[in-house]
XYZ file of C-alpha atoms in Angstrom:
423
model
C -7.513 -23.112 -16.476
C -8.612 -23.930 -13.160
C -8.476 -27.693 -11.871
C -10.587 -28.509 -8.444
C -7.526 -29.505 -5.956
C -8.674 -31.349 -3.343
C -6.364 -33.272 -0.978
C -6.922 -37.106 0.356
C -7.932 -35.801 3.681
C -10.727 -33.519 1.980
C -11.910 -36.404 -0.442
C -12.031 -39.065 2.323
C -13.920 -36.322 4.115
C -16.227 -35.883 1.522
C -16.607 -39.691 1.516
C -17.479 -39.786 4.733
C -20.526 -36.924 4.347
C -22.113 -39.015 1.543
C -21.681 -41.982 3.078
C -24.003 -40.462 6.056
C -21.333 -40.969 8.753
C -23.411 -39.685 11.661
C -20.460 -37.578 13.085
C -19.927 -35.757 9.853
C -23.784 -35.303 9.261
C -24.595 -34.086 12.555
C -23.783 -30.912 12.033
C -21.799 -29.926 8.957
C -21.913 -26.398 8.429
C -18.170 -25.359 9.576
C -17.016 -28.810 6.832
C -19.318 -26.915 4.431
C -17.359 -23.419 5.560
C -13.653 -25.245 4.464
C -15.465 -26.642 1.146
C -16.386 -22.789 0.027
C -12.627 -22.024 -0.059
C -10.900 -21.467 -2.797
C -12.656 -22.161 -6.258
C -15.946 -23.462 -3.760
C -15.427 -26.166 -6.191
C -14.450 -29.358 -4.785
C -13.836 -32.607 -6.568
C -15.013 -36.154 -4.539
C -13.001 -38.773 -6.312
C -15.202 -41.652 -4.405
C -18.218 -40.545 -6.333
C -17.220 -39.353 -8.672
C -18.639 -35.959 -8.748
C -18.148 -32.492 -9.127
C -19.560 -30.400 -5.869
C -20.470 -27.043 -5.994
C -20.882 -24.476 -2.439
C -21.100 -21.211 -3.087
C -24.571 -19.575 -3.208
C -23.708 -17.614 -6.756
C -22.680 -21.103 -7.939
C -25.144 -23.277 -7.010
C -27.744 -20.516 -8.196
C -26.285 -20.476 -11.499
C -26.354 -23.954 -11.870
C -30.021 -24.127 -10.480
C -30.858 -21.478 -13.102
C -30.172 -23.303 -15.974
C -27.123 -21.126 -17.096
C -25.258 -24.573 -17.510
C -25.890 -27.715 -19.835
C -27.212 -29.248 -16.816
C -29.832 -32.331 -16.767
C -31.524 -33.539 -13.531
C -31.614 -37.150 -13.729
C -28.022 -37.860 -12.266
C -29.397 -41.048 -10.744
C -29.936 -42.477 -13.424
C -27.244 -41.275 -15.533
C -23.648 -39.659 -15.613
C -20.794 -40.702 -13.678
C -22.317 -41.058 -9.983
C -24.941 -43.335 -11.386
C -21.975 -45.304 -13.361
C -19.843 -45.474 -10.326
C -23.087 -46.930 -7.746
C -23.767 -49.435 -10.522
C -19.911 -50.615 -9.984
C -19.944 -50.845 -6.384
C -23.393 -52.849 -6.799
C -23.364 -56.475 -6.842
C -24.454 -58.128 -10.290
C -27.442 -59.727 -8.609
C -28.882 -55.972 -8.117
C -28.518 -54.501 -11.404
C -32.112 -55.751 -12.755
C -33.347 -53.940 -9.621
C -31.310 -50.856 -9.738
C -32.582 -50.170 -13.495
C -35.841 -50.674 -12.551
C -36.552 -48.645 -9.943
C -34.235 -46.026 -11.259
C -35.890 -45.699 -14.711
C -39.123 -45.551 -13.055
C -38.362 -42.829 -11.180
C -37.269 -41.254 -14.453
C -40.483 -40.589 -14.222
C -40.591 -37.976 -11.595
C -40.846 -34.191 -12.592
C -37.862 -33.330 -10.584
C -35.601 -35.548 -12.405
C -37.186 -34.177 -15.978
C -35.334 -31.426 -17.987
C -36.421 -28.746 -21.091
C -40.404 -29.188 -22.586
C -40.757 -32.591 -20.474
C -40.591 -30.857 -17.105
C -42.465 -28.122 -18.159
C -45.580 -29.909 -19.498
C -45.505 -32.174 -16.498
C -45.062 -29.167 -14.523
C -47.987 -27.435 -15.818
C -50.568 -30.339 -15.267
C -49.236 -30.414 -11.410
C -49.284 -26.601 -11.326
C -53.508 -27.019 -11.896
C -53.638 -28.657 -7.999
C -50.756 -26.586 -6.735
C -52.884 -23.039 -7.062
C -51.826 -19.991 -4.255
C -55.301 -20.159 -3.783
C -55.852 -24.143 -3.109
C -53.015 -23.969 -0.774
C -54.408 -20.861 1.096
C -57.468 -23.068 1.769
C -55.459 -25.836 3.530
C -54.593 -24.093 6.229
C -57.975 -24.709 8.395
C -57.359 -28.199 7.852
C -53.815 -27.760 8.691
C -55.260 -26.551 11.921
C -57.435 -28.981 12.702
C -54.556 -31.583 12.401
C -52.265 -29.988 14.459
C -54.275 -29.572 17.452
C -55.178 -33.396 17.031
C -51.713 -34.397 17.171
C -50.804 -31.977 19.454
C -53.508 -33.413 22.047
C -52.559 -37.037 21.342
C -48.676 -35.937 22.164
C -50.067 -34.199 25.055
C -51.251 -37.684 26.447
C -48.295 -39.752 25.495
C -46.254 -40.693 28.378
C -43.456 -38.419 27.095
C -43.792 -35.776 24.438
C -41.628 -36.024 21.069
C -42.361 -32.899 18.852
C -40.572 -34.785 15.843
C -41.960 -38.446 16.689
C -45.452 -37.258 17.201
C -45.914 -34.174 15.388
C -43.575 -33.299 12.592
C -43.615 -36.547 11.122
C -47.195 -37.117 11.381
C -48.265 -33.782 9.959
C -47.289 -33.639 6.529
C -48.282 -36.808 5.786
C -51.707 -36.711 6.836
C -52.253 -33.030 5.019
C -50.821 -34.882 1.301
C -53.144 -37.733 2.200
C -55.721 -35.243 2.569
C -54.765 -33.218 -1.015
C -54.550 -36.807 -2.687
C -57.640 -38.080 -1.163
C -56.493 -41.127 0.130
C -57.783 -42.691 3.772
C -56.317 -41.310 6.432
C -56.390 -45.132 7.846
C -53.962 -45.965 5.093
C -51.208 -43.105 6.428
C -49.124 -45.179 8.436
C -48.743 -47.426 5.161
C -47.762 -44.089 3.385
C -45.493 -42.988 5.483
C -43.312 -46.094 5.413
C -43.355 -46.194 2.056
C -41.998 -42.561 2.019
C -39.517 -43.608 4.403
C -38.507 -46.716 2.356
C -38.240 -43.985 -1.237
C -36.295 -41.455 1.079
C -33.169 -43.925 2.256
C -32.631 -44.935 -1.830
C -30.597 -42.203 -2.031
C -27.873 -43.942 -0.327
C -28.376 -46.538 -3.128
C -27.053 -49.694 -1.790
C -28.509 -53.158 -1.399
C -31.095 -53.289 1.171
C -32.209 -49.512 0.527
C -32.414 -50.449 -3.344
C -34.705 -53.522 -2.477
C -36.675 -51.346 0.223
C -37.718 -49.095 -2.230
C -38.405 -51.453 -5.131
C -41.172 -52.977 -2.632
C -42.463 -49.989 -1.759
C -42.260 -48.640 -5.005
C -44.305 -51.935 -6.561
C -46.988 -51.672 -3.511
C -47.441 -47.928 -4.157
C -47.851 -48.313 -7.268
C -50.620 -50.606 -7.237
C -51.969 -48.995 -4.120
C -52.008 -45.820 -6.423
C -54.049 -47.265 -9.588
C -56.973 -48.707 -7.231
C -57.375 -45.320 -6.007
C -57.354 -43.326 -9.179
C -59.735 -47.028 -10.234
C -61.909 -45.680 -7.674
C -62.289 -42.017 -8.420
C -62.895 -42.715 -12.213
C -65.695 -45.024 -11.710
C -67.232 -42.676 -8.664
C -66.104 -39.710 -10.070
C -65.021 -38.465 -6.163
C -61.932 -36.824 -5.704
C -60.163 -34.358 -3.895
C -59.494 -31.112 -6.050
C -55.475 -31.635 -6.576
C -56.723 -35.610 -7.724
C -58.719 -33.746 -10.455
C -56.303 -31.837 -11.615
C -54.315 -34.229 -12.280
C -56.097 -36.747 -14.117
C -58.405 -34.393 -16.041
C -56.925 -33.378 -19.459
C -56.725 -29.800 -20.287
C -55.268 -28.085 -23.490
C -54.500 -31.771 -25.265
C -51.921 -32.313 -21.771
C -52.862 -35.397 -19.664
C -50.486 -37.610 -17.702
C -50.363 -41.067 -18.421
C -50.619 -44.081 -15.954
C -47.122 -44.225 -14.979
C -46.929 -40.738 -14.829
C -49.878 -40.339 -12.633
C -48.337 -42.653 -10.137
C -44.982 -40.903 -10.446
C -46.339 -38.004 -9.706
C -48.305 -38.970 -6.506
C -45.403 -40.549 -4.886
C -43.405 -37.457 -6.171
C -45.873 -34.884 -4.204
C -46.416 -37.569 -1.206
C -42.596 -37.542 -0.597
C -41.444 -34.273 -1.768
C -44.700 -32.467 0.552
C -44.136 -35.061 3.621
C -39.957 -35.778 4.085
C -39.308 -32.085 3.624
C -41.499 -30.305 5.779
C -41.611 -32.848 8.557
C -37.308 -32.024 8.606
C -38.431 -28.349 8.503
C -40.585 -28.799 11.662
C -37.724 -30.617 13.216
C -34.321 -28.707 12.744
C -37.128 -25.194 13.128
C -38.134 -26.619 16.297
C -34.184 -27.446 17.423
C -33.019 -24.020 16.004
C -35.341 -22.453 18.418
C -34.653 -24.417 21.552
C -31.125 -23.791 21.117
C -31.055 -20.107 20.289
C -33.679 -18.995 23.363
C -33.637 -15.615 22.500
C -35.064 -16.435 18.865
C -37.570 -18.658 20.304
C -38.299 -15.634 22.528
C -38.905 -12.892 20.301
C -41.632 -15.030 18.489
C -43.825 -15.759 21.186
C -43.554 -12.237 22.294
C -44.125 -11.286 18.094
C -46.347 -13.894 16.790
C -46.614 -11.646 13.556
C -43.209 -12.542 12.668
C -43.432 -16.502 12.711
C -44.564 -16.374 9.068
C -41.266 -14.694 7.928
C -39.367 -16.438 10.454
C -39.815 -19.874 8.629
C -37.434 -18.783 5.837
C -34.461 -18.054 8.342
C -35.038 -21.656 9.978
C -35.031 -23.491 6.174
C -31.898 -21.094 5.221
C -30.386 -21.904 9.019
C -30.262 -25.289 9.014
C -31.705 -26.817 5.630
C -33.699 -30.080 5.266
C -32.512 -30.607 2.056
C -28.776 -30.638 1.858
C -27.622 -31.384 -1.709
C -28.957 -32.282 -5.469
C -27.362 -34.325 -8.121
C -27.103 -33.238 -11.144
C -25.562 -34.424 -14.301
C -23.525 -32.316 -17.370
C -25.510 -32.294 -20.824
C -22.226 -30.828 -21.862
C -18.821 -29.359 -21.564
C -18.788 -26.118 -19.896
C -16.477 -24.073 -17.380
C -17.840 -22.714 -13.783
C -16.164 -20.332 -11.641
C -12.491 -21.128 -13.660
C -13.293 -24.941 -12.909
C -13.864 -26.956 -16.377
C -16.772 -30.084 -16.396
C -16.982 -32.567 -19.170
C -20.096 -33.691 -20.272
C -21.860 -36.842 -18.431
C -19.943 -35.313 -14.959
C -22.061 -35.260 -11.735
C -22.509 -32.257 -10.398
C -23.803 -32.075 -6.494
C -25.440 -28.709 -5.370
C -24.639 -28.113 -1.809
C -27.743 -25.844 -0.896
C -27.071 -26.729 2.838
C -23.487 -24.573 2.474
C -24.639 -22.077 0.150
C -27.368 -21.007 2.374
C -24.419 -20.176 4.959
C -22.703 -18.104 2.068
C -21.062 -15.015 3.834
C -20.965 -13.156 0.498
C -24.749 -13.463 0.714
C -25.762 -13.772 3.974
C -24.275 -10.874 6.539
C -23.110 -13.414 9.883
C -24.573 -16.317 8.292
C -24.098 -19.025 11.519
C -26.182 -16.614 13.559
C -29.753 -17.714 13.553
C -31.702 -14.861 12.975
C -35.773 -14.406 12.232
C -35.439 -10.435 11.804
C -32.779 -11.306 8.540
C -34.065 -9.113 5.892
C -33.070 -11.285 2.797
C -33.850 -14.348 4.435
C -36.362 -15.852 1.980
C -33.107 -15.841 -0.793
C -32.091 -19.015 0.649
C -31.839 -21.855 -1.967
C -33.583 -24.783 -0.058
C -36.722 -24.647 -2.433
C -34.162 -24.531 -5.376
C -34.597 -22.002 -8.043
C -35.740 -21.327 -11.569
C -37.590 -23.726 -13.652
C -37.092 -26.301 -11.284
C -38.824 -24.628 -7.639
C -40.244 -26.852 -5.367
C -43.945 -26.427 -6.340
C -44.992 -27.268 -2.791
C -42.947 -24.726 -1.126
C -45.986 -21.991 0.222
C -47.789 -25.466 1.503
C -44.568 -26.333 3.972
C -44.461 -22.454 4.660
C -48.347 -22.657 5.929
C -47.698 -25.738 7.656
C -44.509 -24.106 9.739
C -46.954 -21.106 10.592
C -49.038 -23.065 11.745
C -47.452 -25.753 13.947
C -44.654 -23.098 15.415
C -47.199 -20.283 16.002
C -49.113 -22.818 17.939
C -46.512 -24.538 19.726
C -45.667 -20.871 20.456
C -49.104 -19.640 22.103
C -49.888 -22.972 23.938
C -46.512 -23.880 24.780
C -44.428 -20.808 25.662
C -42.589 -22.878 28.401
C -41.495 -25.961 25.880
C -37.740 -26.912 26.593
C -35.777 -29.922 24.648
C -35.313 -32.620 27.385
C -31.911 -33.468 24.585
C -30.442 -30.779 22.597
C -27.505 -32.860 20.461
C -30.357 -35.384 18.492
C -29.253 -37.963 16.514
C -29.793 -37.937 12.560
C -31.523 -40.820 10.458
C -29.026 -42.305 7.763
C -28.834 -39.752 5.045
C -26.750 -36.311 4.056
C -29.426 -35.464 1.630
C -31.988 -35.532 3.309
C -31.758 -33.515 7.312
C -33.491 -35.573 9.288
C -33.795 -35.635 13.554
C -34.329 -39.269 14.659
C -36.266 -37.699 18.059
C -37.114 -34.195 20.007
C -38.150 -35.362 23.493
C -39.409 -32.365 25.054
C -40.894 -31.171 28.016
C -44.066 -28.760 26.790
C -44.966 -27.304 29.833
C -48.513 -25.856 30.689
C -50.596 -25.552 27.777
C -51.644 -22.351 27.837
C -54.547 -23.083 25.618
């Protein structure tokens, strides 16, 4: 049998990536190359966890070949270990907000998942999301013409993260008044998964205010009966299936979070991937008709969401490497989208790729990210039009800095010179 080896360099390595270190996280593709050797099975002794690289690997596990539940926050080793390092005084906190999120879809396995599933597959239609992207439209030329008149232009400051937030607030029909107040509540959710302290009482606050802010608005649309069409979905009950309150709130700040932090990182590293490989950028605004496709290669090229927890239901054996039941097990989609076995030259950004949509960012089997055609429209949108307006756009800053998390890919700032709008 197989046992992970992994040397004190590697695990203090490893250490360092989940701890965020910003000069491991800035770009970690060639640490992700030297994790992929051997087994592609390496073992972080910090964490604990198991971590898993390779595409075939991380597919299987995705797939549900494995004993494998999702809620490795909550429970399994990792979750053990972060309750050791907390202080005492936290614990009451850390159960709380961690149980609540419990509540979440993605961290639901077997029937659960797929009943809540199925009531947020009602909003989530091909055809729904096909009618967003007029709206989407509309938004992006506002905040392109605000970031027009700013006295410097930031594509990630004032673009991709204002876009995906106002399109969810849209789909959940809340104010569009209230999306600053959103958005820092997303932000708050999205640095828990360091789990320590201060990001642990962030999000409990946000959590609490979201929460409340969530049941006056479904309050509102009961006793009006107004709503948005994915707000209906959800709280109507169909075939005996309805979601209760908690649920119902779970699930907003689920789609708010999982349909804003992702796609405003898309729209960022996209944007960077282009600036730095000119000829890429190039070959789009010459052939607009491939922007569409080309979104896939800029997800699988440079991922904006790196890794997912998992946690062993039981004992099983992967790729000659045996884990025991209540393990962690980390999928690394960020290095098995780089996967030579699968991917032909796979640090060479390139939009033409043929099997570039195979990339793992969106996960796989039961558990796909439900929202993944809506951040595919809202990439075609904002990069075709940045495109045609702004054929001339150059980064005034090429080597950005990255906010505090290796989950979660996400560009701090993208000053940038536009150039003439070309209208």
């Amino acid at each position: 049998m197989t046992a992970p080896t992994v040397s004190p360099v590697q695990d203090e390595e490893i250490g360092a990536f989940f701890a965020a270190d910003p000069a491991t996280i800035a770009w970690p593709y060639p640490m992700y190359e030297r994790w992929r050797g051997g087994t592609g099975i390496v073992r972080w002794q910090g964490g604990p966890a198991t971590v898993v690289t390779r595409y075939r690997d991380v597919k299987d596990v995705m797939s549900g070949r494995y004993p494998i539940g999702q809620n490795a926050y909550r429970f399994g080793e990792l979750a053990e270990g972060t309750i050791a390092r907390l202080p005492l005084a936290h614990h009451e906190t850390f159960f709380k907000v961690l149980d609540f999120e419990s509540l979440f879809m993605s961290r639901q396995s077997a029937e659960a998942h797929a009943r809540l599933r199925r009531i947020a597959a009602r909003a989530f239609t091909a055809r729904r999301i096909a009618q967003l992207r007029e709206s989407i439209q509309h938004h992006v030329d506002e905040l392109i013409g605000e970031m027009v008149a700013a006295p410097e232009a930031d594509v990630k400051r004032d673009l991709a993260n204002k876009l995906p937030v106002r399109v969810i607030v849209d789909m959940l029909g809340v104010p569009q008044s209230d999306r600053e107040l959103i958005w820092e509540w997303s932000e708050a959710v999205g640095r828990l998964f360091s789990l320590d302290e201060r990001s642990l009482t962030e999000a409990d606050r946000a959590i609490d205010a979201f929460r409340e802010y969530v049941g006056r608005t479904v309050h509102r649309f009961r006793a009006t009966g107004e709503a948005p069409d994915l707000a209906k979905a959800m709280l109507e009950q169909r075939d005996n299936e309805a979601l209760t309150e908690d649920e119902l709130v779970a699930m907003y700040l689920l789609i708010l979070f999982g349909g804003s932090e992702t796609t405003t990182n898309l729209l960022g590293n996209g944007f960077l991937a282009l600036q730095r490989h000119r000829a890429q950028w190039d070959l789009l605004r010459e052939r607009p008709d491939l922007v569409p496709g080309a979104i896939d290669e800029l997800i699988r090229y440079d991922s904006p969401h790196h890794y997912l927890p998992r946690v062993a239901d039981g004992d099983f054996e992967i790729n000659g490497v045996e884990v025991g039941r209540g393990q962690t097990v980390i999928v690394v989609m960020g290095a098995a989208n780089r996967d030579p076995e699968v991917f032909a030259d796979p640090d060479r950004l390139d939009v033409t790729r043929e099997n570039k949509n195979e990339h793992l960012s969106f996960a796989f089997g039961a558990h796909y990210c439900l929202g993944a055609a809506l951040a595919r429209i809202e990439g075609d949108v904002v990069f075709s039009t940045l495109l045609r307006r702004f054929p001339d756009a150059r980064l005034l800053d090429d080597r950005p800095t990255y906010a505090g998390s290796a989950m979660l890919r996400a560009i701090r700032s993208l000053p940038t010179d536009l150039g003439r709008d070309r209208g």
